[in-house]
Amino acid sequence: MAGIEHRQVDQDEAGMRLDRWFKVHYPGLGFGQLQKLLRSGQVRIDGGRAKTDTRVQPGQTVRIPPMGVDAKDVKSGPIASRDLKHSPDAELLSRMLLHEDDKVFVLNKPPGIAVQGGSGVTRHIDQMLEAWTSQKGEKPRLVHRLDRDTSGVLVVARTRGAAQKLTAAFRERDTKKTYWAIVKGVPRKREDRISTWLVKEQTPEGDRMRIAKHGEEGADHAVSYYRVIEQAGQNFAWLEMEPYTGRTHQLRVHAAHIGHPILGDPKYFDADINWPFPGGVQNRLHLHARHIDIPHPSGGRLRVSAPLPPHMVQTWNLFGFDRNAQDEDD
């Protein structure tokens, strides 16, 4: 369900009645409407039900459903790099939220923020999820990951049981993940399967994956599929890519392997020294986790699509690609 927000209670709001808190932040919301939302459990504090006279405390997280009224001083729109550094965790996560139910969150991760901690990482999604710890003390759990510079769909489990089922679905490959990418040149085959062995090697610039030989120590088999959706002359192509396996940097390495590296890839984009980077295009990774189809822990399938980040929207517009024509859920 899109439009759900999670907002953290500030220090200076300690002990404020919940109805008063809403009056401050959502002055257009009527008291009767708030009561109805509370009775139906749509408004919650730290995952638990609340009443109009509930007293809020600093650090608590208020779940706010779509209400049809404007919030006061609530940021919206694309998440800028300064927001990634300075916005409070709960606010930032709320702006990423694409879907929420009692078992699962689905986020639209912006490029430039890591999913997990590591060398030189000061802020990451896993750490930020502490802000959404439930009333029972259960912190949401990651069940897969995206590269730091890759944007798009990120599934998060709200409970231990949901995490076990979602992790099993990824392990058993009962998921379909679709990525969008802009690559240099146009593949000769309009669609194809890429099958290689990959091994991690350490370089002065950090860890990097390379194509390996079958049987090479530490190498893993990797399989990806792609199809060309549109092209800009013979210079660039918009690919839909699906990783069958889930190796580190798999799509990025495979795109480079077939001679069509992903635009803006700092690790795997190789070009002639005289090759002109296209004007009007930002030199950032053009790889986006567009759509996921995964078994829901409560049964049925969960299907969610994520809008493109601003730098990729800019490129789509420049090349005249119609991203709306490919929308799967809109």
XYZ file of N, CA, C and O in Angstrom, residues 23-180:
632
model
N -2.855 16.999 15.546
C -3.306 18.363 15.265
C -2.126 19.247 14.878
O -2.239 20.112 13.999
N -0.973 19.011 15.516
C 0.236 19.777 15.210
C 0.767 19.439 13.820
O 1.105 20.325 13.026
N 0.834 18.134 13.520
C 1.468 17.703 12.269
C 0.501 17.600 11.096
O 0.917 17.728 9.937
N -0.780 17.369 11.368
C -1.785 17.205 10.306
C -3.010 18.049 10.654
O -4.073 17.510 11.009
N -2.879 19.363 10.595
C -3.966 20.248 11.028
C -5.266 20.068 10.253
O -6.337 20.422 10.735
N -5.190 19.473 9.066
C -6.400 19.287 8.266
C -7.170 18.031 8.593
O -8.247 17.786 8.045
N -6.664 17.198 9.511
C -7.324 15.938 9.857
C -8.344 16.165 10.971
O -8.012 16.654 12.050
N -9.582 15.800 10.717
C -10.629 15.973 11.724
C -10.528 14.952 12.848
O -10.007 13.843 12.665
N -11.074 15.298 14.029
C -11.003 14.419 15.184
C -11.752 13.102 14.925
O -11.264 12.020 15.269
N -12.909 13.193 14.295
C -13.684 11.988 13.985
C -12.940 11.059 13.038
O -12.977 9.830 13.191
N -12.261 11.649 12.054
C -11.499 10.848 11.103
C -10.340 10.146 11.805
O -10.054 8.973 11.538
N -9.681 10.869 12.723
C -8.587 10.263 13.474
C -9.103 9.086 14.311
O -8.466 8.019 14.356
N -10.248 9.270 14.976
C -10.818 8.188 15.786
C -11.098 6.942 14.943
O -10.842 5.814 15.365
N -11.623 7.155 13.754
C -11.923 6.035 12.855
C -10.644 5.290 12.464
O -10.608 4.051 12.445
N -9.578 6.050 12.177
C -8.295 5.434 11.814
C -7.707 4.654 12.988
O -7.110 3.593 12.806
N -7.888 5.178 14.190
C -7.384 4.489 15.383
C -8.183 3.216 15.662
O -7.612 2.170 15.979
N -9.509 3.298 15.540
C -10.360 2.120 15.799
C -10.041 0.977 14.837
O -10.100 -0.193 15.221
N -9.737 1.307 13.592
C -9.451 0.287 12.585
C -7.995 -0.167 12.607
O -7.593 -1.024 11.815
N -7.196 0.408 13.507
C -5.793 -0.016 13.631
C -4.875 0.518 12.560
O -3.744 0.046 12.414
N -5.349 1.499 11.800
C -4.498 2.037 10.725
C -3.423 2.981 11.257
O -2.354 3.108 10.669
N -3.722 3.657 12.363
C -2.718 4.470 13.052
C -2.182 3.635 14.206
O -2.955 3.125 15.022
N -0.856 3.487 14.273
C -0.244 2.692 15.335
C 0.985 3.402 15.887
O 1.600 4.213 15.180
N 1.355 3.057 17.114
C 2.583 3.575 17.713
C 3.509 2.403 17.983
O 3.137 1.469 18.709
N 4.684 2.423 17.360
C 5.645 1.316 17.479
C 4.990 -0.024 17.182
O 5.261 -1.042 17.825
N 4.081 -0.028 16.215
C 3.431 -1.264 15.779
C 2.215 -1.665 16.592
O 1.510 -2.611 16.238
N 1.933 -0.960 17.704
C 0.795 -1.316 18.551
C -0.366 -0.346 18.389
O -0.194 0.797 17.962
N -1.551 -0.796 18.736
C -2.735 0.062 18.663
C -2.655 1.191 19.690
O -1.961 1.073 20.704
N -3.381 2.265 19.427
C -3.343 3.424 20.320
C -4.718 4.076 20.359
O -5.605 3.751 19.566
N -4.895 5.002 21.317
C -6.132 5.767 21.453
C -5.806 7.254 21.357
O -4.645 7.656 21.403
N -6.866 8.064 21.244
C -6.635 9.503 21.084
C -5.897 10.100 22.278
O -5.144 11.063 22.134
N -6.109 9.519 23.488
C -5.466 10.083 24.674
C -4.136 9.405 25.026
O -3.564 9.661 26.084
N -3.650 8.519 24.137
C -2.337 7.904 24.353
C -1.266 8.988 24.375
O -1.287 9.899 23.540
N -0.343 8.909 25.321
C 0.734 9.884 25.425
C 1.950 9.381 24.644
O 2.428 8.267 24.885
N 2.439 10.189 23.710
C 3.593 9.784 22.901
C 4.887 10.137 23.630
O 4.923 11.044 24.460
N 5.948 9.391 23.303
C 7.256 9.609 23.916
C 8.324 9.740 22.836
O 8.189 9.165 21.752
N 9.375 10.491 23.107
C 10.446 10.694 22.113
C 11.009 9.364 21.602
O 11.193 8.426 22.385
N 11.219 9.291 20.304
C 11.780 8.085 19.695
C 10.748 7.094 19.232
O 11.059 6.195 18.437
N 9.488 7.226 19.713
C 8.447 6.329 19.228
C 8.135 6.635 17.764
O 8.321 7.761 17.299
N 7.647 5.618 17.058
C 7.330 5.777 15.640
C 5.824 5.656 15.430
O 5.218 4.663 15.850
N 5.241 6.658 14.821
C 3.803 6.677 14.557
C 3.569 6.258 13.104
O 4.142 6.839 12.182
N 2.748 5.220 12.928
C 2.371 4.776 11.573
C 1.207 5.629 11.103
O 0.181 5.720 11.774
N 1.372 6.244 9.935
C 0.378 7.168 9.410
C -0.097 6.665 8.044
O 0.675 6.644 7.081
N -1.357 6.233 7.937
C -1.879 5.749 6.656
C -2.199 6.919 5.723
O -2.186 8.080 6.145
N -2.480 6.632 4.440
C -2.936 7.709 3.553
C -4.209 8.345 4.108
O -5.151 7.634 4.466
N -4.239 9.663 4.226
C -5.367 10.331 4.887
C -6.036 11.394 4.029
O -7.053 11.944 4.409
N -5.428 11.741 2.906
C -6.038 12.752 2.060
C -5.862 14.163 2.557
O -6.543 15.076 2.086
N -4.969 14.352 3.546
C -4.661 15.705 4.019
C -3.156 15.895 3.980
O -2.395 14.940 4.092
N -2.729 17.120 3.799
C -1.306 17.409 3.714
C -0.676 17.461 5.092
O -1.264 17.965 6.050
N 0.528 16.916 5.173
C 1.292 17.000 6.418
C 2.004 18.333 6.495
O 2.325 18.942 5.479
N 2.246 18.767 7.709
C 2.970 20.010 7.933
C 4.460 19.688 8.028
O 4.871 18.862 8.847
N 5.244 20.319 7.167
C 6.699 20.181 7.199
C 7.182 18.757 6.970
O 8.206 18.350 7.501
N 6.454 17.939 6.240
C 6.923 16.597 5.922
C 7.523 16.619 4.510
O 6.865 17.030 3.560
N 8.750 16.171 4.397
C 9.411 16.184 3.091
C 8.834 15.093 2.213
O 8.393 14.052 2.678
N 8.849 15.349 0.913
C 8.412 14.342 -0.042
C 9.259 14.484 -1.301
O 10.127 15.331 -1.390
N 8.986 13.628 -2.280
C 9.737 13.704 -3.529
C 11.033 12.916 -3.464
O 11.304 12.209 -2.486
N 11.847 13.008 -4.515
C 13.101 12.256 -4.575
C 14.013 12.550 -3.389
O 14.048 13.670 -2.870
N 14.730 11.524 -2.969
C 15.633 11.656 -1.832
C 16.998 12.132 -2.328
O 17.667 11.434 -3.092
N 17.399 13.325 -1.903
C 18.675 13.907 -2.329
C 19.812 13.341 -1.489
O 19.598 12.778 -0.412
N 21.048 13.513 -1.991
C 22.206 12.974 -1.284
C 22.355 13.580 0.106
O 22.781 12.909 1.043
N 21.957 14.849 0.258
C 22.061 15.466 1.593
C 21.062 14.832 2.559
O 21.306 14.753 3.769
N 19.903 14.374 2.026
C 18.929 13.687 2.884
C 19.507 12.363 3.386
O 19.252 11.964 4.526
N 20.262 11.676 2.524
C 20.858 10.403 2.915
C 21.823 10.583 4.081
O 22.039 9.674 4.874
N 22.385 11.767 4.191
C 23.344 12.038 5.266
C 22.676 12.577 6.528
O 23.093 12.256 7.639
N 21.642 13.396 6.360
C 21.161 14.171 7.499
C 19.733 13.886 7.961
O 19.385 14.229 9.096
N 18.880 13.305 7.126
C 17.482 13.087 7.543
C 17.399 12.003 8.614
O 18.170 11.036 8.579
N 16.467 12.126 9.572
C 16.289 11.079 10.590
C 15.949 9.740 9.948
O 15.304 9.689 8.886
N 16.350 8.651 10.590
C 16.171 7.312 10.024
C 14.709 7.012 9.686
O 14.398 6.557 8.582
N 13.797 7.258 10.644
C 12.389 6.919 10.430
C 11.800 7.708 9.268
O 11.043 7.179 8.455
N 12.161 8.989 9.162
C 11.652 9.821 8.067
C 12.161 9.319 6.724
O 11.407 9.205 5.750
N 13.447 8.973 6.676
C 14.050 8.516 5.428
C 13.446 7.187 4.980
O 13.097 7.003 3.803
N 13.275 6.274 5.914
C 12.669 4.986 5.584
C 11.232 5.169 5.102
O 10.796 4.508 4.144
N 10.497 6.066 5.725
C 9.108 6.327 5.315
C 9.035 6.832 3.884
O 8.115 6.491 3.132
N 9.997 7.644 3.499
C 10.014 8.172 2.126
C 10.391 7.103 1.107
O 10.099 7.232 -0.080
N 11.036 6.028 1.588
C 11.393 4.920 0.689
C 10.264 3.899 0.555
O 10.266 3.082 -0.362
N 9.285 3.934 1.470
C 8.308 2.853 1.583
C 7.398 2.738 0.353
O 6.740 3.686 -0.040
N 7.350 1.534 -0.221
C 6.477 1.239 -1.358
C 5.280 0.388 -0.936
O 4.194 0.511 -1.487
N 5.511 -0.503 0.022
C 4.465 -1.445 0.441
C 4.676 -1.796 1.909
O 5.811 -1.919 2.367
N 3.559 -1.969 2.614
C 3.624 -2.405 4.004
C 2.438 -3.285 4.324
O 1.309 -3.001 3.923
N 2.686 -4.383 5.017
C 1.618 -5.160 5.648
C 2.185 -5.698 6.958
O 3.267 -5.285 7.380
N 1.471 -6.605 7.617
C 1.926 -7.025 8.949
C 3.142 -7.945 8.922
O 3.716 -8.245 9.966
N 3.569 -8.381 7.729
C 4.722 -9.272 7.625
C 5.907 -8.662 6.871
O 7.053 -9.062 7.080
N 5.629 -7.709 5.986
C 6.654 -7.260 5.037
C 6.642 -5.747 4.843
O 5.586 -5.120 4.805
N 7.835 -5.173 4.734
C 8.030 -3.836 4.188
C 8.721 -4.008 2.831
O 9.581 -4.887 2.679
N 8.383 -3.179 1.869
C 9.155 -3.112 0.623
C 9.584 -1.663 0.426
O 8.750 -0.756 0.423
N 10.895 -1.464 0.284
C 11.462 -0.130 0.139
C 11.942 0.100 -1.285
O 12.268 -0.846 -2.011
N 12.007 1.369 -1.678
C 12.666 1.773 -2.923
C 13.991 2.413 -2.513
O 14.051 3.599 -2.192
N 15.043 1.602 -2.460
C 16.340 2.092 -1.987
C 16.933 3.092 -2.970
O 17.036 2.806 -4.155
N 17.335 4.274 -2.485
C 17.993 5.232 -3.374
C 19.426 4.778 -3.675
O 20.028 4.036 -2.885
N 19.993 5.229 -4.791
C 21.414 4.945 -5.026
C 22.256 5.728 -4.024
O 21.860 6.795 -3.564
N 23.406 5.157 -3.656
C 24.334 5.889 -2.807
C 24.274 5.539 -1.341
O 25.043 6.081 -0.551
N 23.383 4.637 -0.946
C 23.353 4.205 0.450
C 23.491 2.682 0.497
O 22.862 1.968 -0.282
N 24.356 2.204 1.386
C 24.611 0.772 1.498
C 23.455 0.083 2.213
O 22.758 0.682 3.034
N 23.265 -1.190 1.905
C 22.237 -1.981 2.575
C 22.751 -2.468 3.927
O 22.019 -2.487 4.914
N 24.027 -2.839 3.975
C 24.630 -3.313 5.215
C 25.941 -2.575 5.468
O 26.494 -1.925 4.582
N 26.448 -2.694 6.687
C 27.697 -2.039 7.058
C 28.903 -2.689 6.407
O 28.839 -3.807 5.905
N 30.013 -1.984 6.429
C 31.255 -2.480 5.855
C 32.326 -1.422 5.971
O 32.125 -0.379 6.607
N 33.442 -1.673 5.342
C 34.559 -0.735 5.405
C 34.162 0.630 4.841
O 33.691 0.732 3.707
N 34.325 1.674 5.635
C 34.044 3.029 5.176
C 32.573 3.395 5.138
O 32.209 4.487 4.715
N 31.692 2.489 5.590
C 30.249 2.753 5.572
C 29.830 3.362 6.907
O 30.025 2.753 7.958
N 29.280 4.561 6.869
C 28.873 5.243 8.098
C 27.369 5.147 8.356
O 26.918 5.292 9.480
N 26.594 4.915 7.299
C 25.148 4.791 7.458
C 24.632 3.749 6.477
O 25.055 3.729 5.315
N 23.751 2.888 6.942
C 23.238 1.851 6.046
C 21.814 1.465 6.458
O 21.368 1.755 7.579
N 21.106 0.806 5.548
C 19.696 0.477 5.750
C 19.499 -0.410 6.981
O 18.588 -0.184 7.785
N 20.344 -1.418 7.146
C 20.201 -2.341 8.260
C 20.232 -1.598 9.599
O 19.438 -1.877 10.501
N 21.125 -0.644 9.709
C 21.224 0.169 10.916
C 19.977 1.042 11.089
O 19.422 1.163 12.180
N 19.512 1.638 9.994
C 18.354 2.524 10.042
C 17.084 1.802 10.474
O 16.185 2.395 11.080
N 16.990 0.502 10.184
C 15.785 -0.261 10.515
C 15.543 -0.363 12.015
O 14.439 -0.735 12.443
N 16.541 -0.017 12.819
C 16.339 0.052 14.268
C 15.181 1.008 14.605
O 14.465 0.823 15.587
N 15.017 2.044 13.770
C 13.965 3.044 14.011
C 12.569 2.448 13.875
O 11.596 3.034 14.364
N 12.460 1.302 13.210
C 11.162 0.648 13.024
C 11.010 -0.588 13.907
O 10.194 -1.462 13.616
N 11.784 -0.662 14.978
C 11.632 -1.774 15.921
C 10.207 -1.762 16.478
O 9.689 -0.719 16.867
N 9.571 -2.929 16.514
C 8.172 -3.012 16.939
C 8.041 -2.879 18.451
O 9.037 -2.881 19.189
N 6.809 -2.792 18.892
C 6.512 -2.678 20.321
C 7.006 -3.913 21.072
O 7.315 -3.855 22.264
N 7.086 -5.040 20.370
C 7.574 -6.283 20.980
C 9.099 -6.354 20.981
O 9.684 -7.359 21.409
N 9.738 -5.308 20.463
C 11.198 -5.282 20.445
C 11.815 -5.998 19.255
O 13.009 -6.311 19.248
N 11.009 -6.250 18.219
C 11.492 -6.970 17.047
C 11.890 -5.990 15.949
O 11.056 -5.224 15.463
N 13.154 -6.017 15.584
C 13.657 -5.140 14.522
C 13.423 -5.806 13.159
O 13.653 -7.006 13.009
N 12.969 -5.048 12.150
C 12.814 -5.623 10.807
C 14.141 -6.195 10.297
O 15.213 -5.682 10.621
N 14.046 -7.261 9.497
C 15.228 -7.983 9.050
C 15.397 -7.925 7.534
O 14.434 -8.118 6.792
N 16.621 -7.727 7.092
C 16.941 -7.816 5.670
C 16.871 -9.273 5.224
O 17.260 -10.173 5.970
N 16.388 -9.509 4.006
C 16.361 -10.877 3.476
C 17.126 -10.999 2.160
O 17.298 -12.092 1.631
N 17.576 -9.866 1.625
C 18.462 -9.874 0.452
C 19.145 -8.516 0.437
O 18.988 -7.710 1.340
N 19.947 -8.236 -0.580
C 20.657 -6.970 -0.592
C 20.798 -6.438 -2.020
O 20.579 -7.167 -2.993
N 21.123 -5.159 -2.113
C 21.445 -4.502 -3.381
C 22.798 -3.821 -3.214
O 23.169 -3.426 -2.107
N 23.519 -3.652 -4.319
C 24.773 -2.896 -4.271
C 24.496 -1.463 -3.830
O 23.398 -0.926 -4.052
N 25.494 -0.842 -3.268
C 25.356 0.527 -2.771
C 24.840 1.483 -3.848
O 23.991 2.339 -3.596
N 25.351 1.371 -5.075
C 24.983 2.311 -6.138
C 23.771 1.859 -6.945
O 23.333 2.574 -7.845
N 23.246 0.670 -6.650
C 22.043 0.181 -7.322
C 20.813 0.638 -6.541
O 20.769 0.543 -5.318
N 19.820 1.132 -7.254
C 18.577 1.582 -6.613
C 17.503 0.523 -6.791
O 17.663 -0.438 -7.534
N 16.384 0.731 -6.077
C 15.211 -0.078 -6.372
C 14.697 -0.943 -5.240
O 14.978 -0.710 -4.058
N 13.915 -1.960 -5.607
C 13.133 -2.774 -4.691
C 14.004 -3.528 -3.692
O 14.888 -4.294 -4.079
N 13.707 -3.298 -2.411
C 14.394 -4.007 -1.332
C 13.334 -4.529 -0.371
O 12.563 -3.762 0.202
N 13.294 -5.843 -0.196
C 12.290 -6.490 0.654
C 12.841 -6.661 2.068
O 13.969 -7.110 2.253
N 12.039 -6.303 3.056
C 12.427 -6.385 4.459
C 11.344 -7.139 5.226
O 10.156 -6.835 5.092
N 11.755 -8.120 6.029
C 10.803 -8.890 6.833
C 10.547 -8.190 8.159
O 11.475 -7.675 8.789
N 9.295 -8.185 8.599
C 8.945 -7.530 9.871
C 9.069 -8.468 11.067
O 9.142 -8.013 12.205
N 9.053 -9.787 10.815
C 9.121 -10.762 11.904
C 10.138 -11.849 11.566
O 10.514 -12.027 10.403
N 10.538 -12.597 12.597
C 11.487 -13.700 12.386
C 10.902 -14.752 11.432
O 11.572 -15.240 10.534
N 9.619 -15.100 11.654
C 8.981 -16.098 10.801
C 8.922 -15.664 9.343
O 9.180 -16.460 8.430
N 8.576 -14.395 9.117
C 8.528 -13.874 7.743
C 9.920 -13.904 7.116
O 10.070 -14.238 5.938
N 10.936 -13.576 7.910
C 12.312 -13.576 7.402
C 12.721 -14.975 6.953
O 13.366 -15.140 5.900
N 12.348 -15.994 7.720
C 12.700 -17.366 7.360
C 12.063 -17.774 6.032
O 12.707 -18.377 5.171
N 10.779 -17.411 5.857
C 10.089 -17.788 4.619
C 10.613 -17.020 3.414
O 10.794 -17.584 2.325
N 10.867 -15.730 3.592
C 11.376 -14.930 2.474
C 12.795 -15.346 2.095
O 13.134 -15.435 0.909
N 13.635 -15.603 3.094
C 14.996 -16.056 2.820
C 14.978 -17.376 2.064
O 15.755 -17.580 1.127
N 14.076 -18.277 2.460
C 13.954 -19.562 1.764
C 13.538 -19.364 0.308
O 14.040 -20.054 -0.596
N 12.639 -18.399 0.063
C 12.195 -18.138 -1.315
C 13.358 -17.667 -2.189
O 13.483 -18.075 -3.345
N 14.229 -16.811 -1.630
C 15.405 -16.381 -2.389
C 16.363 -17.551 -2.601
O 16.899 -17.736 -3.701
N 16.572 -18.341 -1.550
C 17.513 -19.465 -1.649
C 17.031 -20.495 -2.677
O 17.825 -21.048 -3.441
N 15.720 -20.739 -2.685
C 15.159 -21.742 -3.598
C 14.816 -21.157 -4.972
O 14.270 -21.833 -5.818
N 15.131 -19.891 -5.164
C 14.913 -19.171 -6.428
C 13.442 -19.164 -6.839
O 13.106 -19.234 -8.030
N 12.586 -19.051 -5.836
C 11.157 -18.908 -6.103
C 10.795 -17.420 -6.129
O 9.777 -16.999 -5.603
N 11.671 -16.645 -6.715
C 11.451 -15.204 -6.851
C 11.788 -14.799 -8.279
O 12.588 -15.459 -8.947
N 11.167 -13.733 -8.715
C 11.521 -13.165 -10.013
C 11.891 -11.708 -9.796
O 11.052 -10.908 -9.395
N 13.165 -11.384 -10.027
C 13.651 -10.018 -9.869
C 13.969 -9.452 -11.246
O 14.714 -10.058 -12.013
N 13.404 -8.304 -11.542
C 13.621 -7.650 -12.835
C 14.339 -6.323 -12.612
O 13.919 -5.519 -11.781
N 15.424 -6.136 -13.356
C 16.212 -4.906 -13.275
C 16.133 -4.166 -14.611
O 15.981 -4.785 -15.672
N 16.243 -2.851 -14.534
C 16.387 -2.031 -15.731
C 17.794 -1.438 -15.749
O 18.313 -1.006 -14.708
